[in-house]
Amino acid sequence: MTPKKRAKVEIIPDESLTAIHQVACMLMNISDVYYFLSYYYNDEVAVAGFGAHVQDQAVTRWHEAKKSLKYITGRGNKVCLPDIQRPEINNWDHLNCLTTALSMEKELTNVLQNLYSTAFNIGDTETLKFVREFIPKQNTNEELLGKEIAELKRRNEEAQM
């Protein structure tokens, strides 16, 4: 039996690689924020199902970061994460944490859209496939965070009356 031949792996062009490193780092930071948020939630304080969504996103975002790193190494590149500081979330209230999570998700969406455009312009079809997996999830996450922020603001207003 002869060994299977592996297809030649093309390294990720520098134009895309920097953004993929940024995506991986941002996903790790977002995961941290979701883990922090998960401690705010129980069944009484969230829109139905949002507490479970937050816990799921903490794990999902971490796995997506790992997937990004595997994608980088799988294409023959080395991992070199940029120094992106995660927000200092230790003393935040609930609303600030949610607002920051939404802001981080929007920033990640912008980076992914720019990465998609770059990959398209240079003909990097593998990176295009990679990015297409993330963009629909981004829209859903942003929408759910926006709804939860609106609900929390509404409850805060009612409590002040």
PDB file of C-alpha atoms in Angstrom:
ATOM      1  CA  MET A   1       0.000   0.000   0.000  1.00  0.00           C
ATOM      2  CA  THR A   2       1.480   3.346  -0.979  1.00  0.00           C
ATOM      3  CA  PRO A   3       1.206   6.365   1.269  1.00  0.00           C
ATOM      4  CA  LYS A   4      -1.283   9.016   0.255  1.00  0.00           C
ATOM      5  CA  LYS A   5       0.167  12.089  -1.309  1.00  0.00           C
ATOM      6  CA  ARG A   6      -0.671  15.297   0.471  1.00  0.00           C
ATOM      7  CA  ALA A   7      -1.812  18.229  -1.569  1.00  0.00           C
ATOM      8  CA  LYS A   8       0.637  21.075  -1.573  1.00  0.00           C
ATOM      9  CA  VAL A   9      -0.305  23.590   1.080  1.00  0.00           C
ATOM     10  CA  GLU A  10       0.013  27.230   0.151  1.00  0.00           C
ATOM     11  CA  ILE A  11       1.079  29.529   2.919  1.00  0.00           C
ATOM     12  CA  ILE A  12      -1.247  32.379   3.793  1.00  0.00           C
ATOM     13  CA  PRO A  13      -0.230  35.612   2.079  1.00  0.00           C
ATOM     14  CA  ASP A  14       1.008  38.303   4.462  1.00  0.00           C
ATOM     15  CA  GLU A  15      -1.909  40.544   3.516  1.00  0.00           C
ATOM     16  CA  SER A  16      -4.316  38.012   5.019  1.00  0.00           C
ATOM     17  CA  LEU A  17      -2.109  36.523   7.713  1.00  0.00           C
ATOM     18  CA  THR A  18      -1.949  39.643   9.871  1.00  0.00           C
ATOM     19  CA  ALA A  19      -5.739  39.885   9.959  1.00  0.00           C
ATOM     20  CA  ILE A  20      -6.145  36.175  10.784  1.00  0.00           C
ATOM     21  CA  HIS A  21      -3.752  36.611  13.714  1.00  0.00           C
ATOM     22  CA  GLN A  22      -5.858  39.578  14.814  1.00  0.00           C
ATOM     23  CA  VAL A  23      -9.056  37.517  14.510  1.00  0.00           C
ATOM     24  CA  ALA A  24      -7.621  34.747  16.704  1.00  0.00           C
ATOM     25  CA  CYS A  25      -6.557  37.209  19.382  1.00  0.00           C
ATOM     26  CA  MET A  26      -9.875  39.056  19.293  1.00  0.00           C
ATOM     27  CA  LEU A  27     -11.781  35.779  19.620  1.00  0.00           C
ATOM     28  CA  MET A  28      -9.798  34.909  22.758  1.00  0.00           C
ATOM     29  CA  ASN A  29     -10.560  38.314  24.263  1.00  0.00           C
ATOM     30  CA  ILE A  30     -14.247  38.067  23.385  1.00  0.00           C
ATOM     31  CA  SER A  31     -14.326  34.632  24.977  1.00  0.00           C
ATOM     32  CA  ASP A  32     -13.013  36.168  28.207  1.00  0.00           C
ATOM     33  CA  VAL A  33     -15.750  38.811  28.164  1.00  0.00           C
ATOM     34  CA  TYR A  34     -18.422  36.149  27.622  1.00  0.00           C
ATOM     35  CA  TYR A  35     -17.024  34.085  30.512  1.00  0.00           C
ATOM     36  CA  PHE A  36     -17.197  37.173  32.705  1.00  0.00           C
ATOM     37  CA  LEU A  37     -20.745  37.910  31.519  1.00  0.00           C
ATOM     38  CA  SER A  38     -21.859  34.346  32.258  1.00  0.00           C
ATOM     39  CA  TYR A  39     -21.532  35.051  35.973  1.00  0.00           C
ATOM     40  CA  TYR A  40     -24.138  37.814  35.754  1.00  0.00           C
ATOM     41  CA  TYR A  41     -26.799  35.545  34.407  1.00  0.00           C
ATOM     42  CA  ASN A  42     -29.324  33.287  35.957  1.00  0.00           C
ATOM     43  CA  ASP A  43     -32.799  32.501  34.717  1.00  0.00           C
ATOM     44  CA  GLU A  44     -34.391  35.595  36.304  1.00  0.00           C
ATOM     45  CA  VAL A  45     -32.194  38.313  34.814  1.00  0.00           C
ATOM     46  CA  ALA A  46     -31.963  37.503  31.109  1.00  0.00           C
ATOM     47  CA  VAL A  47     -34.118  37.449  28.056  1.00  0.00           C
ATOM     48  CA  ALA A  48     -35.189  33.817  27.701  1.00  0.00           C
ATOM     49  CA  GLY A  49     -32.211  31.711  26.714  1.00  0.00           C
ATOM     50  CA  PHE A  50     -29.653  34.519  26.753  1.00  0.00           C
ATOM     51  CA  GLY A  51     -27.763  33.204  29.794  1.00  0.00           C
ATOM     52  CA  ALA A  52     -27.233  29.890  28.045  1.00  0.00           C
ATOM     53  CA  HIS A  53     -26.226  31.763  24.882  1.00  0.00           C
ATOM     54  CA  VAL A  54     -23.550  33.698  26.783  1.00  0.00           C
ATOM     55  CA  GLN A  55     -22.095  30.526  28.287  1.00  0.00           C
ATOM     56  CA  ASP A  56     -22.155  28.831  24.897  1.00  0.00           C
ATOM     57  CA  GLN A  57     -20.444  31.801  23.248  1.00  0.00           C
ATOM     58  CA  ALA A  58     -17.618  31.771  25.795  1.00  0.00           C
ATOM     59  CA  VAL A  59     -16.770  28.216  24.801  1.00  0.00           C
ATOM     60  CA  THR A  60     -17.522  28.705  21.109  1.00  0.00           C
ATOM     61  CA  ARG A  61     -15.335  31.781  20.780  1.00  0.00           C
ATOM     62  CA  TRP A  62     -12.429  29.993  22.452  1.00  0.00           C
ATOM     63  CA  HIS A  63     -12.796  27.055  20.048  1.00  0.00           C
ATOM     64  CA  GLU A  64     -13.001  29.440  17.096  1.00  0.00           C
ATOM     65  CA  ALA A  65      -9.747  31.055  18.239  1.00  0.00           C
ATOM     66  CA  LYS A  66      -8.120  27.624  18.355  1.00  0.00           C
ATOM     67  CA  LYS A  67      -9.543  26.861  14.916  1.00  0.00           C
ATOM     68  CA  SER A  68      -7.992  30.091  13.620  1.00  0.00           C
ATOM     69  CA  LEU A  69      -4.609  29.104  15.017  1.00  0.00           C
ATOM     70  CA  LYS A  70      -4.890  25.638  13.471  1.00  0.00           C
ATOM     71  CA  TYR A  71      -5.805  27.233  10.156  1.00  0.00           C
ATOM     72  CA  ILE A  72      -2.657  29.362  10.330  1.00  0.00           C
ATOM     73  CA  THR A  73      -0.349  26.447  11.138  1.00  0.00           C
ATOM     74  CA  GLY A  74      -2.186  24.108   8.780  1.00  0.00           C
ATOM     75  CA  ARG A  75      -1.317  26.371   5.876  1.00  0.00           C
ATOM     76  CA  GLY A  76       2.348  26.363   6.827  1.00  0.00           C
ATOM     77  CA  ASN A  77       2.539  29.683   8.657  1.00  0.00           C
ATOM     78  CA  LYS A  78       3.739  30.445  12.158  1.00  0.00           C
ATOM     79  CA  VAL A  79       1.509  31.899  14.835  1.00  0.00           C
ATOM     80  CA  CYS A  80       2.408  35.426  15.897  1.00  0.00           C
ATOM     81  CA  LEU A  81      -0.450  36.960  17.852  1.00  0.00           C
ATOM     82  CA  PRO A  82      -0.598  40.733  18.048  1.00  0.00           C
ATOM     83  CA  ASP A  83      -0.676  42.416  21.430  1.00  0.00           C
ATOM     84  CA  ILE A  84      -4.348  43.282  21.673  1.00  0.00           C
ATOM     85  CA  GLN A  85      -5.225  44.117  25.237  1.00  0.00           C
ATOM     86  CA  ARG A  86      -8.447  42.710  26.486  1.00  0.00           C
ATOM     87  CA  PRO A  87     -10.706  45.217  28.206  1.00  0.00           C
ATOM     88  CA  GLU A  88     -10.346  45.556  31.956  1.00  0.00           C
ATOM     89  CA  ILE A  89     -13.652  43.979  32.941  1.00  0.00           C
ATOM     90  CA  ASN A  90     -13.107  43.159  36.591  1.00  0.00           C
ATOM     91  CA  ASN A  91     -15.115  46.059  38.042  1.00  0.00           C
ATOM     92  CA  TRP A  92     -17.767  46.506  35.402  1.00  0.00           C
ATOM     93  CA  ASP A  93     -21.446  46.513  35.827  1.00  0.00           C
ATOM     94  CA  HIS A  94     -23.682  44.317  33.726  1.00  0.00           C
ATOM     95  CA  LEU A  95     -24.593  46.937  31.105  1.00  0.00           C
ATOM     96  CA  ASN A  96     -20.985  48.036  30.518  1.00  0.00           C
ATOM     97  CA  CYS A  97     -19.924  44.443  30.029  1.00  0.00           C
ATOM     98  CA  LEU A  98     -22.708  43.799  27.506  1.00  0.00           C
ATOM     99  CA  THR A  99     -21.953  47.029  25.666  1.00  0.00           C
ATOM    100  CA  THR A 100     -18.267  46.157  25.448  1.00  0.00           C
ATOM    101  CA  ALA A 101     -19.078  42.661  24.195  1.00  0.00           C
ATOM    102  CA  LEU A 102     -21.225  44.193  21.452  1.00  0.00           C
ATOM    103  CA  SER A 103     -18.489  46.666  20.562  1.00  0.00           C
ATOM    104  CA  MET A 104     -15.918  43.861  20.374  1.00  0.00           C
ATOM    105  CA  GLU A 105     -18.233  41.771  18.185  1.00  0.00           C
ATOM    106  CA  LYS A 106     -18.711  44.719  15.817  1.00  0.00           C
ATOM    107  CA  GLU A 107     -14.966  45.296  15.660  1.00  0.00           C
ATOM    108  CA  LEU A 108     -14.442  41.602  14.879  1.00  0.00           C
ATOM    109  CA  THR A 109     -17.065  41.839  12.131  1.00  0.00           C
ATOM    110  CA  ASN A 110     -15.156  44.748  10.579  1.00  0.00           C
ATOM    111  CA  VAL A 111     -11.864  42.842  10.714  1.00  0.00           C
ATOM    112  CA  LEU A 112     -13.526  39.786   9.128  1.00  0.00           C
ATOM    113  CA  GLN A 113     -15.103  41.883   6.377  1.00  0.00           C
ATOM    114  CA  ASN A 114     -11.761  43.552   5.639  1.00  0.00           C
ATOM    115  CA  LEU A 115     -10.061  40.136   5.637  1.00  0.00           C
ATOM    116  CA  TYR A 116     -12.694  38.856   3.220  1.00  0.00           C
ATOM    117  CA  SER A 117     -12.101  41.805   0.879  1.00  0.00           C
ATOM    118  CA  THR A 118      -8.336  41.344   1.061  1.00  0.00           C
ATOM    119  CA  ALA A 119      -8.558  37.610   0.417  1.00  0.00           C
ATOM    120  CA  PHE A 120     -10.923  38.224  -2.488  1.00  0.00           C
ATOM    121  CA  ASN A 121      -8.625  40.840  -4.028  1.00  0.00           C
ATOM    122  CA  ILE A 122      -5.545  38.612  -3.861  1.00  0.00           C
ATOM    123  CA  GLY A 123      -7.376  35.425  -4.890  1.00  0.00           C
ATOM    124  CA  ASP A 124      -6.879  33.556  -1.588  1.00  0.00           C
ATOM    125  CA  THR A 125      -9.802  31.136  -1.930  1.00  0.00           C
ATOM    126  CA  GLU A 126      -8.932  29.114   1.185  1.00  0.00           C
ATOM    127  CA  THR A 127      -9.118  32.205   3.383  1.00  0.00           C
ATOM    128  CA  LEU A 128     -12.392  33.189   1.725  1.00  0.00           C
ATOM    129  CA  LYS A 129     -13.865  29.819   2.756  1.00  0.00           C
ATOM    130  CA  PHE A 130     -12.450  30.245   6.257  1.00  0.00           C
ATOM    131  CA  VAL A 131     -13.969  33.721   6.726  1.00  0.00           C
ATOM    132  CA  ARG A 132     -17.373  32.703   5.315  1.00  0.00           C
ATOM    133  CA  GLU A 133     -17.836  30.428   8.325  1.00  0.00           C
ATOM    134  CA  PHE A 134     -17.640  33.355  10.744  1.00  0.00           C
ATOM    135  CA  ILE A 135     -19.674  36.172   9.210  1.00  0.00           C
ATOM    136  CA  PRO A 136     -23.207  34.732   9.681  1.00  0.00           C
ATOM    137  CA  LYS A 137     -22.422  33.999  13.342  1.00  0.00           C
ATOM    138  CA  GLN A 138     -21.301  37.577  13.818  1.00  0.00           C
ATOM    139  CA  ASN A 139     -24.647  38.955  12.674  1.00  0.00           C
ATOM    140  CA  THR A 140     -26.506  36.655  15.072  1.00  0.00           C
ATOM    141  CA  ASN A 141     -24.274  37.538  18.029  1.00  0.00           C
ATOM    142  CA  GLU A 142     -24.598  41.259  17.414  1.00  0.00           C
ATOM    143  CA  GLU A 143     -28.374  40.981  17.143  1.00  0.00           C
ATOM    144  CA  LEU A 144     -28.726  38.985  20.363  1.00  0.00           C
ATOM    145  CA  LEU A 145     -26.437  41.321  22.309  1.00  0.00           C
ATOM    146  CA  GLY A 146     -28.385  44.331  21.012  1.00  0.00           C
ATOM    147  CA  LYS A 147     -31.682  42.800  22.162  1.00  0.00           C
ATOM    148  CA  GLU A 148     -30.267  41.997  25.597  1.00  0.00           C
ATOM    149  CA  ILE A 149     -28.873  45.517  26.008  1.00  0.00           C
ATOM    150  CA  ALA A 150     -32.257  47.012  25.057  1.00  0.00           C
ATOM    151  CA  GLU A 151     -34.040  44.705  27.525  1.00  0.00           C
ATOM    152  CA  LEU A 152     -31.606  45.549  30.323  1.00  0.00           C
ATOM    153  CA  LYS A 153     -32.019  49.289  29.701  1.00  0.00           C
ATOM    154  CA  ARG A 154     -35.803  48.870  29.721  1.00  0.00           C
ATOM    155  CA  ARG A 155     -35.667  47.019  33.053  1.00  0.00           C
ATOM    156  CA  ASN A 156     -33.352  49.650  34.536  1.00  0.00           C
ATOM    157  CA  GLU A 157     -35.751  52.418  33.473  1.00  0.00           C
ATOM    158  CA  GLU A 158     -38.712  50.556  35.001  1.00  0.00           C
ATOM    159  CA  ALA A 159     -36.804  50.048  38.253  1.00  0.00           C
ATOM    160  CA  GLN A 160     -36.078  53.775  38.474  1.00  0.00           C
ATOM    161  CA  MET A 161     -39.769  54.730  38.145  1.00  0.00           C
TER     162      MET A 161
END
